[in-house]
Short mmCIF file of C-alpha atoms in Angstrom, two decimals:
data_model
loop_
_atom_site.label_atom_id
_atom_site.label_comp_id
_atom_site.label_asym_id
_atom_site.label_seq_id
_atom_site.Cartn_x
_atom_site.Cartn_y
_atom_site.Cartn_z
CA MET A 928 -6.19 -11.88 25.76
CA SER A 929 -4.52 -8.67 26.70
CA GLU A 930 -5.43 -5.32 25.14
CA THR A 931 -2.28 -4.97 22.90
CA VAL A 932 -4.48 -5.88 19.99
CA VAL A 933 -8.18 -4.85 19.93
CA LEU A 934 -10.68 -6.57 17.69
CA GLN A 935 -13.94 -4.72 17.07
CA ARG A 936 -16.81 -5.80 14.72
CA ASP A 937 -19.41 -3.63 13.02
CA GLY A 938 -21.73 -5.67 10.87
CA HIS A 939 -19.55 -7.53 8.42
CA VAL A 940 -16.38 -5.44 8.98
CA ALA A 941 -13.80 -6.19 11.59
CA THR A 942 -11.23 -3.59 12.71
CA VAL A 943 -7.95 -4.80 14.20
CA THR A 944 -6.22 -2.06 16.24
CA LEU A 945 -2.56 -2.35 17.33
CA ASN A 946 -2.89 -0.90 20.82
CA ARG A 947 0.43 0.10 22.34
CA PRO A 948 0.40 3.80 21.45
CA GLU A 949 2.82 4.68 24.30
CA VAL A 950 5.51 2.84 22.38
CA LEU A 951 4.20 3.67 18.87
CA ASN A 952 2.53 0.30 18.72
CA ALA A 953 5.85 -1.47 18.65
CA ILE A 954 5.77 -5.26 18.40
CA ASP A 955 6.65 -7.28 21.42
CA ASN A 956 5.97 -10.96 22.22
CA THR A 957 2.56 -10.20 23.71
CA LEU A 958 1.40 -8.18 20.79
CA ALA A 959 2.63 -10.82 18.41
CA ALA A 960 0.80 -13.53 20.22
CA ASP A 961 -2.35 -11.48 20.47
CA LEU A 962 -2.28 -10.64 16.71
CA THR A 963 -1.77 -14.26 15.85
CA ALA A 964 -4.90 -15.20 17.99
CA VAL A 965 -6.96 -12.44 16.37
CA CYS A 966 -5.98 -13.53 12.80
CA GLU A 967 -6.77 -17.18 13.63
CA GLU A 968 -10.22 -16.16 14.92
CA LEU A 969 -10.90 -14.06 11.77
CA ALA A 970 -9.84 -16.96 9.54
CA SER A 971 -12.81 -18.99 10.76
CA ASP A 972 -15.30 -16.17 10.97
CA THR A 973 -17.62 -16.30 8.01
CA ALA A 974 -19.70 -13.41 9.22
CA THR A 975 -16.72 -11.06 8.73
CA TRP A 976 -16.31 -10.06 5.10
CA ALA A 977 -13.60 -7.41 5.32
CA VAL A 978 -10.82 -6.47 7.80
CA ILE A 979 -9.26 -3.12 8.59
CA MET A 980 -5.88 -2.94 10.38
CA ARG A 981 -4.78 0.27 12.04
CA GLY A 982 -2.64 1.58 14.83
CA ALA A 983 -3.80 3.34 18.04
CA GLY A 984 -2.64 6.82 18.90
CA GLU A 985 -1.59 9.87 16.75
CA ARG A 986 2.00 9.09 15.94
CA ALA A 987 2.26 5.65 14.36
CA PHE A 988 0.62 2.64 12.62
CA CYS A 989 3.49 0.55 13.99
CA ALA A 990 7.10 1.48 14.61
CA GLY A 991 8.42 -2.00 14.17
CA ALA A 992 9.88 -4.32 16.90
CA ASP A 993 10.07 -3.19 20.50
CA LEU A 994 13.86 -2.74 20.65
CA LYS A 995 13.95 -1.99 24.40
CA ALA A 996 12.32 -5.34 24.99
CA ARG A 997 15.09 -7.00 22.92
CA ARG A 998 17.97 -5.24 24.70
CA ASP A 999 19.05 -8.09 26.92
CA PHE A 1000 17.81 -10.93 24.74
CA THR A 1001 19.78 -14.17 24.80
CA PRO A 1002 20.26 -16.17 21.55
CA GLN A 1003 17.58 -18.51 22.80
CA GLN A 1004 15.11 -15.57 23.22
CA TRP A 1005 15.93 -14.25 19.77
CA SER A 1006 15.20 -17.66 18.35
CA GLU A 1007 11.97 -17.93 20.30
CA GLN A 1008 10.69 -14.51 19.22
CA ARG A 1009 11.59 -15.29 15.55
CA GLN A 1010 9.42 -18.40 15.69
CA LEU A 1011 6.63 -16.46 17.33
CA LEU A 1012 6.81 -13.66 14.74
CA ARG A 1013 6.80 -16.23 11.90
CA ARG A 1014 3.58 -17.67 13.22
CA THR A 1015 2.11 -14.21 13.48
CA PHE A 1016 2.90 -13.34 9.86
CA ALA A 1017 1.77 -16.77 8.71
CA ALA A 1018 -1.66 -16.20 10.44
CA MET A 1019 -2.00 -12.81 8.77
CA ARG A 1020 -1.30 -14.39 5.35
CA ALA A 1021 -4.01 -17.03 6.08
CA VAL A 1022 -6.73 -14.56 6.77
CA PRO A 1023 -9.12 -15.19 3.79
CA GLN A 1024 -10.96 -11.90 3.96
CA PRO A 1025 -9.62 -8.80 2.16
CA MET A 1026 -7.46 -6.88 4.56
CA ILE A 1027 -6.86 -3.17 4.28
CA ALA A 1028 -4.08 -1.32 6.22
CA ALA A 1029 -4.95 2.20 7.29
CA VAL A 1030 -1.45 3.65 7.88
CA HIS A 1031 -0.67 6.89 9.57
CA GLY A 1032 2.57 8.19 11.03
CA TYR A 1033 5.45 5.70 11.36
CA ALA A 1034 5.28 2.30 9.76
CA LEU A 1035 8.92 1.19 10.06
CA GLY A 1036 10.53 -2.19 10.06
CA GLY A 1037 7.88 -4.71 11.15
CA GLY A 1038 5.28 -1.97 10.69
CA THR A 1039 6.02 -1.77 6.95
CA GLU A 1040 5.97 -5.59 6.93
CA LEU A 1041 2.60 -5.78 8.68
CA ALA A 1042 1.12 -3.29 6.19
CA MET A 1043 2.51 -5.34 3.23
CA LEU A 1044 0.84 -8.48 4.53
CA CYS A 1045 -2.55 -6.75 4.08
CA ASP A 1046 -4.14 -6.82 0.60
CA MET A 1047 -4.24 -3.03 0.20
CA ILE A 1048 -2.55 -0.06 1.91
CA ILE A 1049 -4.23 3.36 2.31
CA ALA A 1050 -1.76 5.86 3.73
CA SER A 1051 -2.18 9.31 5.24
CA GLN A 1052 0.06 12.10 3.99
CA ASP A 1053 2.17 11.93 7.14
CA ALA A 1054 2.88 8.20 6.82
CA VAL A 1055 6.50 7.08 6.73
CA PHE A 1056 7.60 3.65 5.57
CA GLY A 1057 10.94 1.87 5.68
CA LEU A 1058 12.67 -1.39 6.15
CA THR A 1059 15.53 0.06 8.23
CA GLU A 1060 16.81 -3.07 9.98
CA VAL A 1061 20.39 -3.16 8.47
CA SER A 1062 21.04 0.03 10.43
CA LEU A 1063 20.73 -2.12 13.55
CA GLY A 1064 22.85 -4.86 12.33
CA ILE A 1065 20.00 -7.28 11.39
CA ILE A 1066 17.81 -7.67 8.34
CA PRO A 1067 14.03 -7.51 7.81
CA GLY A 1068 12.72 -10.61 9.42
CA GLY A 1069 9.00 -10.42 8.94
CA GLY A 1070 8.95 -11.22 5.26
CA GLY A 1071 10.19 -7.86 4.13
CA THR A 1072 13.01 -9.24 1.98
CA GLN A 1073 10.37 -11.27 0.09
CA SER A 1074 7.38 -9.03 0.14
CA LEU A 1075 8.94 -5.69 -0.93
CA PRO A 1076 10.71 -6.98 -4.15
CA ARG A 1077 7.37 -8.48 -5.14
CA LEU A 1078 5.60 -5.21 -4.77
CA ILE A 1079 8.11 -2.74 -6.17
CA GLY A 1080 10.74 -4.77 -7.98
CA ARG A 1081 14.08 -6.31 -6.87
CA GLN A 1082 16.32 -3.38 -7.62
CA ARG A 1083 14.27 -0.75 -5.95
CA ALA A 1084 13.66 -3.02 -2.96
CA LYS A 1085 17.42 -3.61 -2.64
CA GLU A 1086 18.10 0.17 -2.68
CA LEU A 1087 15.57 0.88 0.08
CA ILE A 1088 16.69 -2.03 2.26
CA PHE A 1089 20.48 -1.61 1.79
CA ALA A 1090 20.26 2.17 2.50
CA ALA A 1091 17.80 1.66 5.42
CA ARG A 1092 15.92 4.43 3.80
CA ARG A 1093 12.70 5.97 5.17
CA ILE A 1094 10.28 7.13 2.45
CA PRO A 1095 7.27 9.36 2.76
CA ALA A 1096 3.80 8.30 1.73
CA GLU A 1097 3.92 10.02 -1.79
CA GLU A 1098 7.13 8.18 -2.68
CA ALA A 1099 5.59 4.93 -1.43
CA LEU A 1100 2.73 5.58 -3.75
CA ARG A 1101 4.95 6.30 -6.70
CA LEU A 1102 6.87 3.04 -6.09
CA GLY A 1103 3.67 1.01 -5.95
CA LEU A 1104 3.92 0.19 -2.20
CA VAL A 1105 0.65 1.82 -1.31
CA ASN A 1106 -2.72 2.11 -3.11
CA GLN A 1107 -3.75 5.59 -2.15
CA VAL A 1108 -2.44 8.56 -0.18
CA VAL A 1109 -4.99 10.84 1.45
CA ALA A 1110 -5.17 13.69 4.07
CA ARG A 1111 -4.92 12.48 7.57
CA GLU A 1112 -8.47 13.38 8.39
CA GLU A 1113 -9.58 11.40 5.29
CA LEU A 1114 -7.80 8.18 6.13
CA LEU A 1115 -10.51 6.22 7.82
CA PRO A 1116 -13.35 7.67 5.74
CA THR A 1117 -11.47 6.58 2.61
CA VAL A 1118 -10.77 3.13 3.96
CA HIS A 1119 -14.41 2.71 4.86
CA ARG A 1120 -15.53 3.84 1.30
CA LEU A 1121 -13.28 1.19 -0.11
CA VAL A 1122 -14.68 -1.35 2.23
CA ASP A 1123 -18.20 -0.39 1.22
CA GLU A 1124 -17.30 -0.93 -2.39
CA ILE A 1125 -16.01 -4.43 -1.49
CA LEU A 1126 -19.13 -5.28 0.56
CA LYS A 1127 -21.40 -4.73 -2.42
CA ASN A 1128 -19.98 -7.86 -3.88
CA SER A 1129 -20.19 -11.55 -3.13
CA PRO A 1130 -17.98 -12.12 -0.09
CA PHE A 1131 -17.49 -15.74 -1.10
CA ALA A 1132 -16.26 -14.70 -4.54
CA VAL A 1133 -14.03 -12.00 -3.04
CA ARG A 1134 -12.45 -14.65 -0.82
CA GLN A 1135 -11.93 -16.96 -3.81
CA ALA A 1136 -10.40 -14.14 -5.83
CA LYS A 1137 -8.00 -13.40 -3.07
CA TRP A 1138 -7.04 -17.06 -2.70
CA ALA A 1139 -6.45 -17.40 -6.51
CA ILE A 1140 -4.26 -14.30 -6.64
CA ASP A 1141 -2.26 -15.20 -3.60
CA GLN A 1142 -1.83 -18.85 -4.48
CA GLY A 1143 -0.90 -18.16 -8.01
CA ALA A 1144 1.35 -15.15 -7.68
CA ASP A 1145 4.66 -16.91 -7.51
CA LEU A 1146 3.79 -19.89 -9.73
CA PRO A 1147 4.40 -20.35 -13.49
CA PHE A 1148 1.50 -18.90 -15.34
CA PRO A 1149 -0.16 -22.24 -16.35
CA ASP A 1150 0.00 -23.43 -12.73
CA GLY A 1151 -1.54 -20.05 -11.56
CA LEU A 1152 -4.35 -20.64 -14.06
CA ASP A 1153 -5.00 -24.05 -12.35
CA ARG A 1154 -5.44 -22.24 -9.05
CA GLU A 1155 -7.72 -19.79 -10.66
CA HIS A 1156 -9.81 -22.71 -12.12
CA GLU A 1157 -10.08 -24.27 -8.59
CA ALA A 1158 -11.32 -21.01 -7.11
CA TYR A 1159 -13.73 -20.46 -10.03
CA MET A 1160 -15.27 -23.84 -9.61
CA ARG A 1161 -15.87 -23.18 -5.87
CA ALA A 1162 -17.42 -19.89 -6.77
CA ILE A 1163 -19.72 -21.62 -9.33
CA ALA A 1164 -20.93 -24.01 -6.80
CA SER A 1165 -21.76 -21.37 -4.14
CA GLU A 1166 -25.16 -19.93 -3.15
CA ASP A 1167 -23.82 -16.50 -3.79
CA ARG A 1168 -23.28 -17.29 -7.54
CA ARG A 1169 -26.89 -18.40 -7.72
CA GLU A 1170 -28.11 -15.33 -5.97
CA GLY A 1171 -25.95 -13.03 -8.15
CA ILE A 1172 -27.27 -14.48 -11.45
CA ASN A 1173 -30.86 -14.48 -10.21
CA ALA A 1174 -30.55 -10.93 -9.01
CA PHE A 1175 -29.12 -9.84 -12.35
CA ASN A 1176 -31.91 -11.49 -14.34
CA GLU A 1177 -34.48 -10.03 -12.01
CA LYS A 1178 -32.98 -6.53 -12.14
CA ARG A 1179 -32.51 -6.24 -8.35
CA ARG A 1180 -29.65 -5.82 -6.08
CA PRO A 1181 -28.27 -9.28 -4.84
CA GLN A 1182 -28.54 -10.29 -1.19
CA PHE A 1183 -25.26 -12.16 -0.73
CA GLN A 1184 -24.80 -14.47 2.22
CA GLY A 1185 -21.07 -15.32 1.86
CA ARG A 1186 -21.59 -18.99 1.14
#
């Protein structure tokens, strides 16, 4: 694997760094393939309980697609890249651990889409978001036309996409696109504090909660409850559930194992 995506582990936390700072971490075929491979590795990694995604360098989380690389694309190359990117975004959605995007600087086009594929977004005050593709004669192609309306509502999403508008972090917070906005120097410390809160809980239960939310989000409410029931019963059968109940009754902190 090349170094366009760097995977680092520290205990139960994995950090995924988009590592093309010289081009604002823009997405080319190599980065897309590497990110797919990293996400597929994480999907089967039961020792990793939370994932942080960030961008290398000072200027951007991810500025979207590498437009220079696309300059002379043939229709066949466009089609091939579309299929590659669809695999990448599908691999991100399949990561079972909670994923937190730590966004600084530019997060435009595919950068906004990558952030939205994470479960939570913490942004620094200098972050800028936007699905600006229509200004280039294309449309958001990494799920943006589907993800953004689900996060902020259909009318607001249409306004931002049709106008190719860039929005600052505080507006993204007001619209419900991001969870928190913090000073730049507080970005990673804030993300790590959130991760620490998550790690206090059963990683198995957290995964099941994520599965239930994601699987049920677009279903009729009764069908969503069926997904919740499936996840609940898996949690009931887990070692973590037994440890959690025992620890509560014994008035001690649980020692969860993630299974």
